[in-house]
XYZ file of N, CA and C in Angstrom:
516
model
N 18.404 52.105 -5.111
C 19.614 51.418 -4.688
C 19.643 50.032 -5.316
N 20.804 49.690 -5.853
C 21.012 48.377 -6.448
C 22.174 47.716 -5.713
N 21.969 46.486 -5.284
C 23.047 45.724 -4.657
C 23.516 44.662 -5.637
N 24.793 44.686 -5.910
C 25.393 43.703 -6.819
C 26.443 42.921 -6.043
N 26.289 41.618 -6.007
C 27.206 40.792 -5.236
C 27.968 39.783 -6.083
N 27.471 39.473 -7.247
C 28.108 38.466 -8.079
C 29.301 39.046 -8.823
N 30.343 38.229 -8.965
C 31.500 38.657 -9.733
C 31.133 38.769 -11.210
N 31.746 39.718 -11.879
C 31.525 39.858 -13.310
C 31.654 41.302 -13.763
N 31.475 41.504 -15.054
C 31.538 42.829 -15.660
C 30.114 43.364 -15.752
N 29.920 44.599 -15.315
C 28.598 45.223 -15.317
C 28.627 46.513 -16.127
N 27.495 46.809 -16.750
C 27.280 48.102 -17.391
C 25.870 48.531 -17.031
N 25.762 49.673 -16.407
C 24.468 50.181 -15.976
C 24.205 51.500 -16.699
N 23.035 51.608 -17.308
C 22.610 52.834 -17.977
C 21.343 53.327 -17.290
N 21.325 54.615 -16.929
C 20.172 55.230 -16.277
C 19.696 56.373 -17.175
N 18.380 56.394 -17.434
C 17.786 57.446 -18.266
C 16.718 58.149 -17.439
N 16.788 59.507 -17.378
C 15.769 60.236 -16.647
C 14.578 60.535 -17.557
N 13.530 61.173 -17.023
C 12.322 61.441 -17.786
C 12.546 62.402 -18.940
N 13.591 63.192 -18.885
C 13.890 64.125 -19.966
C 14.704 63.458 -21.070
N 15.100 62.208 -20.879
C 15.869 61.504 -21.887
C 17.376 61.577 -21.703
N 17.809 62.240 -20.659
C 19.244 62.288 -20.370
C 19.686 60.927 -19.844
N 20.882 60.529 -20.230
C 21.333 59.226 -19.749
C 22.772 59.274 -19.271
N 23.034 58.399 -18.355
C 24.391 58.185 -17.842
C 24.655 56.684 -17.861
N 25.868 56.328 -18.271
C 26.268 54.919 -18.317
C 27.557 54.756 -17.550
N 27.592 53.704 -16.803
C 28.812 53.380 -16.064
C 29.072 51.880 -16.235
N 30.318 51.531 -16.370
C 30.685 50.112 -16.442
C 31.776 49.847 -15.412
N 31.737 48.658 -14.840
C 32.693 48.297 -13.800
C 32.717 46.782 -13.664
N 33.657 46.300 -12.862
C 33.815 44.868 -12.644
C 33.875 44.587 -11.156
N 33.181 43.559 -10.735
C 33.313 43.053 -9.370
C 34.162 41.781 -9.461
N 35.277 41.807 -8.754
C 36.214 40.685 -8.763
C 36.664 40.450 -7.331
N 36.239 39.353 -6.743
C 36.581 39.020 -5.359
C 37.609 37.893 -5.276
N 37.988 37.341 -6.425
C 38.840 36.158 -6.463
C 40.274 36.528 -6.828
N 41.255 36.036 -6.072
C 42.651 36.339 -6.405
C 43.081 35.646 -7.696
N 44.173 36.113 -8.292
C 44.712 35.462 -9.495
C 45.080 33.998 -9.216
N 45.126 33.225 -10.272
C 45.486 31.806 -10.180
C 46.971 31.656 -10.510
N 47.672 30.890 -9.688
C 49.065 30.511 -9.961
C 49.062 28.990 -10.048
N 49.210 28.463 -11.264
C 49.131 27.006 -11.439
C 50.474 26.451 -11.893
N 50.658 25.151 -11.671
C 51.888 24.475 -12.077
C 52.797 24.133 -10.916
N 52.512 24.701 -9.737
C 53.270 24.380 -8.524
C 52.310 24.311 -7.348
N 52.744 23.637 -6.310
C 51.999 23.597 -5.055
C 52.788 24.369 -4.009
N 52.090 24.921 -3.060
C 52.729 25.736 -2.026
C 53.664 24.907 -1.159
N 54.837 25.455 -0.914
C 55.823 24.885 0.007
C 56.280 23.479 -0.374
N 56.398 23.231 -1.684
C 56.837 21.936 -2.180
C 58.250 22.070 -2.755
N 59.050 21.008 -2.623
C 60.388 20.946 -3.190
C 60.318 20.215 -4.523
N 60.928 20.810 -5.563
C 60.953 20.205 -6.894
C 62.390 19.888 -7.270
N 62.594 18.717 -7.893
C 63.930 18.301 -8.326
C 64.129 18.521 -9.816
N 63.227 19.283 -10.426
C 63.318 19.576 -11.854
C 62.843 21.002 -12.085
N 63.040 21.472 -13.317
C 62.563 22.809 -13.676
C 61.047 22.859 -13.534
N 60.537 24.047 -13.292
C 59.109 24.243 -13.060
C 58.599 25.338 -13.993
N 57.446 25.094 -14.608
C 56.774 26.116 -15.415
C 55.432 26.407 -14.768
N 55.167 27.695 -14.541
C 53.894 28.086 -13.932
C 53.132 29.016 -14.861
N 51.817 29.036 -14.683
C 50.960 29.987 -15.372
C 50.340 30.898 -14.325
N 50.202 32.179 -14.672
C 49.572 33.143 -13.780
C 48.479 33.846 -14.579
N 47.249 33.762 -14.083
C 46.127 34.393 -14.793
C 45.020 34.732 -13.803
N 44.089 35.546 -14.268
C 42.938 35.920 -13.469
C 41.679 35.608 -14.259
N 40.702 34.999 -13.614
C 39.506 34.556 -14.320
C 38.502 35.670 -14.574
N 38.576 36.764 -13.813
C 37.599 37.839 -13.973
C 38.205 39.088 -14.604
N 39.359 39.508 -14.111
C 40.041 40.692 -14.666
C 41.355 40.231 -15.268
N 42.381 41.019 -15.145
C 43.712 40.611 -15.591
C 44.694 40.806 -14.446
N 45.824 40.157 -14.564
C 46.886 40.326 -13.572
C 47.523 41.690 -13.810
N 47.536 42.509 -12.780
C 48.065 43.867 -12.899
C 49.525 43.960 -12.468
N 49.891 43.174 -11.462
C 51.258 43.233 -10.941
C 51.748 41.824 -10.634
N 53.034 41.630 -10.799
C 53.654 40.359 -10.421
C 55.006 40.666 -9.801
N 55.316 39.960 -8.739
C 56.641 40.059 -8.130
C 57.132 38.638 -7.902
N 58.272 38.317 -8.473
C 58.858 36.990 -8.290
C 60.217 37.183 -7.630
N 60.379 36.487 -6.509
C 61.639 36.551 -5.758
C 62.315 35.192 -5.785
N 63.634 35.223 -5.860
C 64.462 34.027 -5.697
C 65.392 34.300 -4.537
N 65.331 33.467 -3.534
C 66.144 33.640 -2.327
C 66.003 35.054 -1.761
N 64.758 35.528 -1.693
C 64.370 36.826 -1.116
C 64.811 38.048 -1.920
N 65.278 37.861 -3.142
C 65.632 38.997 -3.994
C 64.705 39.032 -5.199
N 64.172 40.208 -5.513
C 63.264 40.341 -6.646
C 64.032 40.087 -7.938
N 63.490 39.158 -8.752
C 64.139 38.831 -10.025
C 63.257 39.143 -11.227
N 61.926 39.199 -11.025
C 61.014 39.460 -12.138
C 59.859 40.319 -11.647
N 59.517 41.355 -12.433
C 58.323 42.151 -12.164
C 57.481 42.323 -13.430
N 57.905 41.707 -14.515
C 57.177 41.807 -15.784
C 56.001 40.835 -15.779
N 54.806 41.367 -16.095
C 53.606 40.535 -16.117
C 53.566 39.731 -17.411
N 53.670 38.413 -17.270
C 53.572 37.470 -18.385
C 52.553 36.397 -18.003
N 52.201 35.551 -18.953
C 51.272 34.453 -18.655
C 51.990 33.220 -18.123
N 53.236 32.989 -18.578
C 53.970 31.770 -18.250
C 55.389 32.137 -17.809
N 55.859 31.445 -16.780
C 57.218 31.627 -16.268
C 57.840 30.252 -16.081
N 59.122 30.124 -16.425
C 59.847 28.870 -16.219
C 61.021 29.134 -15.285
N 61.164 28.249 -14.293
C 62.227 28.359 -13.300
C 63.119 27.138 -13.431
N 64.420 27.365 -13.627
C 65.351 26.264 -13.863
C 66.481 26.187 -12.847
N 66.696 27.249 -12.094
C 67.853 27.353 -11.205
C 67.437 27.025 -9.771
N 68.305 26.286 -9.057
C 68.055 25.984 -7.650
C 67.786 27.263 -6.873
N 66.837 27.190 -5.959
C 66.561 28.334 -5.103
C 65.181 28.259 -4.486
N 64.949 29.167 -3.549
C 63.653 29.311 -2.906
C 62.918 30.447 -3.612
N 61.742 30.135 -4.156
C 60.998 31.092 -4.964
C 59.710 31.513 -4.264
N 59.343 32.771 -4.493
C 58.063 33.294 -4.039
C 57.441 34.065 -5.196
N 56.197 33.723 -5.528
C 55.480 34.384 -6.611
C 54.270 35.079 -5.998
N 54.157 36.380 -6.252
C 53.000 37.143 -5.786
C 52.347 37.802 -6.988
N 51.043 37.540 -7.154
C 50.284 38.116 -8.261
C 49.134 38.939 -7.694
N 48.929 40.129 -8.270
C 47.845 41.030 -7.851
C 47.025 41.368 -9.083
N 45.701 41.187 -8.974
C 44.858 41.502 -10.124
C 44.423 42.972 -10.090
N 43.667 43.391 -11.098
C 43.251 44.791 -11.216
C 42.380 45.245 -10.052
N 41.691 44.318 -9.401
C 40.842 44.674 -8.265
C 41.615 44.719 -6.951
N 42.883 44.297 -6.981
C 43.703 44.313 -5.773
C 43.736 42.996 -5.020
N 43.122 41.955 -5.563
C 43.191 40.628 -4.941
C 44.599 40.065 -5.105
N 45.090 39.398 -4.068
C 46.474 38.926 -4.041
C 46.524 37.411 -3.876
N 47.422 36.774 -4.622
C 47.750 35.364 -4.415
C 49.262 35.266 -4.294
N 49.710 34.446 -3.354
C 51.136 34.300 -3.081
C 51.430 32.824 -2.898
N 52.502 32.355 -3.514
C 52.885 30.950 -3.372
C 54.407 30.860 -3.290
N 54.876 29.919 -2.483
C 56.320 29.693 -2.336
C 56.632 28.247 -2.667
N 57.782 28.031 -3.300
C 58.242 26.690 -3.632
C 59.749 26.719 -3.769
N 60.353 25.535 -3.820
C 61.804 25.433 -3.908
C 62.188 24.495 -5.046
N 63.192 24.897 -5.813
C 63.798 24.010 -6.805
C 65.156 23.598 -6.248
N 65.374 22.293 -6.175
C 66.641 21.765 -5.669
C 67.033 20.564 -6.525
N 67.862 20.807 -7.528
C 68.337 19.740 -8.421
C 69.675 19.171 -7.954
N 70.260 19.770 -6.929
C 71.601 19.420 -6.484
C 71.546 18.435 -5.322
N 72.224 17.290 -5.446
C 72.211 16.324 -4.342
C 72.983 16.851 -3.126
N 72.700 16.293 -1.955
C 73.443 16.686 -0.756
C 74.937 16.383 -0.919
N 75.739 17.076 -0.136
C 77.188 16.903 -0.175
C 77.625 16.110 1.056
N 78.431 15.072 0.820
C 79.041 14.298 1.899
C 80.537 14.557 1.819
N 81.108 15.129 2.876
C 82.540 15.446 2.845
C 83.254 14.798 4.029
N 84.560 14.685 3.905
C 85.363 14.067 4.949
C 85.639 12.601 4.694
N 85.174 12.096 3.558
C 85.368 10.691 3.205
C 85.345 10.597 1.677
N 86.044 9.605 1.138
C 86.094 9.392 -0.309
C 85.466 8.046 -0.635
N 84.681 7.992 -1.692
C 84.027 6.753 -2.113
C 85.060 5.652 -2.359
N 84.764 4.469 -1.826
C 85.577 3.260 -1.983
C 86.990 3.374 -1.416
N 87.194 4.307 -0.495
C 88.516 4.449 0.129
C 88.595 3.566 1.388
N 89.818 3.363 1.886
C 90.063 2.590 3.096
C 90.701 3.511 4.128
N 90.288 3.370 5.391
C 90.789 4.226 6.460
C 91.184 3.353 7.644
N 92.225 3.745 8.336
C 92.662 2.978 9.505
C 92.343 3.683 10.820
N 91.630 4.822 10.732
C 91.242 5.549 11.936
C 89.757 5.905 11.878
N 89.227 6.324 13.033
C 87.838 6.764 13.088
C 87.654 7.975 12.169
N 86.442 8.156 11.686
C 86.152 9.277 10.777
C 85.013 10.133 11.304
N 85.086 11.392 10.999
C 83.957 12.296 11.194
C 83.626 12.858 9.824
N 82.409 12.603 9.368
C 82.023 13.119 8.055
C 80.967 14.204 8.233
N 80.878 15.054 7.239
C 79.948 16.183 7.280
C 78.980 16.080 6.109
N 77.744 16.437 6.387
C 76.676 16.372 5.383
C 76.054 17.759 5.281
N 75.820 18.209 4.043
C 75.182 19.517 3.882
C 74.315 19.534 2.628
N 73.354 20.411 2.648
C 72.506 20.674 1.485
C 72.085 22.131 1.579
N 72.646 22.960 0.725
C 72.442 24.403 0.791
C 71.007 24.837 0.512
N 70.295 24.100 -0.330
C 68.999 24.596 -0.793
C 67.832 24.120 0.046
N 67.667 22.816 0.195
C 66.458 22.326 0.857
C 66.689 21.716 2.234
N 67.927 21.385 2.563
C 68.199 20.758 3.849
C 68.152 19.240 3.758
N 68.586 18.585 4.813
C 68.675 17.125 4.860
C 67.396 16.572 5.483
N 66.791 15.595 4.802
C 65.589 14.950 5.336
C 65.932 13.645 6.044
N 66.757 12.795 5.424
C 67.023 11.459 5.952
C 68.483 11.077 5.727
N 69.062 10.393 6.701
C 70.404 9.816 6.556
C 70.308 8.354 6.955
N 70.700 7.476 6.039
C 70.748 6.046 6.329
C 72.212 5.623 6.334
N 72.596 4.884 7.370
C 73.964 4.383 7.489
C 73.905 2.863 7.571
N 74.523 2.214 6.600
C 74.609 0.753 6.589
C 76.054 0.368 6.885
N 76.227 -0.617 7.789
C 77.553 -1.174 8.069
C 77.498 -2.646 7.680
N 78.341 -3.018 6.718
C 78.365 -4.396 6.201
C 76.956 -4.847 5.773
N 76.202 -3.932 5.152
C 74.891 -4.241 4.603
C 73.739 -4.216 5.588
N 73.997 -3.878 6.854
C 72.944 -3.848 7.871
C 72.701 -2.391 8.288
N 71.418 -1.991 8.299
C 71.068 -0.631 8.713
C 71.521 -0.398 10.140
N 72.270 0.657 10.345
C 72.869 0.965 11.639
C 71.946 1.851 12.467
N 72.145 1.799 13.776
C 71.424 2.704 14.672
C 72.371 3.763 15.243
N 73.417 4.078 14.493
C 74.359 5.118 14.913
C 73.583 6.425 15.070
N 73.747 7.059 16.232
C 73.073 8.344 16.446
C 73.938 9.460 15.878
N 73.266 10.439 15.331
C 73.977 11.557 14.701
C 73.015 12.711 14.533
N 73.566 13.886 14.311
C 72.694 14.981 13.898
C 72.670 14.976 12.370
N 72.005 15.898 11.775
C 71.864 15.874 10.316
C 73.027 16.531 9.588
N 74.099 16.884 10.307
C 75.216 17.509 9.610
C 76.568 16.846 9.894
N 76.679 16.097 10.991
C 77.953 15.471 11.355
C 77.709 14.036 11.818
N 78.547 13.125 11.321
C 78.446 11.719 11.722
C 79.835 11.234 12.115
N 79.929 10.643 13.295
C 81.190 10.042 13.738
C 81.128 8.543 13.476
N 82.135 8.040 12.749
C 82.197 6.613 12.400
C 83.367 5.985 13.135
N 83.059 5.067 14.067
C 84.089 4.480 14.924
C 84.168 2.964 14.809
N 83.155 2.328 14.223
C 83.129 0.876 14.115
C 83.829 0.425 12.842
N 84.480 -0.730 12.887
C 85.093 -1.286 11.686
C 84.008 -1.849 10.782
N 84.244 -1.798 9.467
C 83.311 -2.385 8.518
C 83.206 -1.550 7.258
N 82.446 -2.100 6.313
C 82.193 -1.396 5.054
C 80.934 -0.547 5.249
N 81.085 0.764 5.049
C 79.973 1.708 5.261
C 79.350 2.092 3.917
N 78.048 2.199 3.954
C 77.316 2.826 2.845
C 76.375 3.839 3.472
N 76.521 5.083 3.029
C 75.730 6.173 3.606
C 74.873 6.775 2.495
N 73.584 6.850 2.754
C 72.661 7.451 1.805
C 72.055 8.683 2.461
N 72.113 9.803 1.754
C 71.568 11.063 2.262
C 70.505 11.533 1.291
N 69.335 11.873 1.820
C 68.225 12.350 0.998
C 67.852 13.754 1.465
N 67.769 14.673 0.495
C 67.318 16.024 0.850
C 65.819 16.097 0.654
N 65.249 17.236 1.017
C 63.790 17.408 0.904
C 63.355 17.498 -0.527
C-alpha cells in the first residue's frame, strides 16, 4: 500500500518477478482554479480583465453569468468585461475543484429625477434617486453650502426649505 498526499503528477510502474509490468499515471489536485484580476463582491467603475487558470491541472469547465444569465461557457485564459452588470464566474478544474467569484461593473452614475440642474422652483419638490446596477451608498444634501440633516430614504427626498440646493449621490 502506498499513500500519496501531495499534489502533483504521479507515474507508478510495478514489475513482478516474471518481468511483467504495469504503469499507471495520475494527478492529485486538491486546489481549485485561480480567478485573478477581481476581488469577490467588489464594485468596479471600469472594465475588468480576469485570468482563469489552474496550477496543477487545467480548467475543464467555465460558466460566466451576467445578471444571472449564462453568457460564456468557452474555456479561455483571459476574459474582459466591459458592460454594466452583476457577474459570476465559476471555474472547475479536471479534478472537480471549484472556484466561484462574484463582482459588479457599474460605470453608470446614479439618476436624479424630478429636478433640473440650475433651475428655479417656487414650490416644494420631491426628487427621486435610483441606480439600477449597484444601488445608492450615500446622499449628501447641501443647502446654501451647508450640509443638511434632511432625513430621507435612499430613493426619495422631499425638499421644502428655501435655498440653493446641491445634491451629491454616490453609488457603490
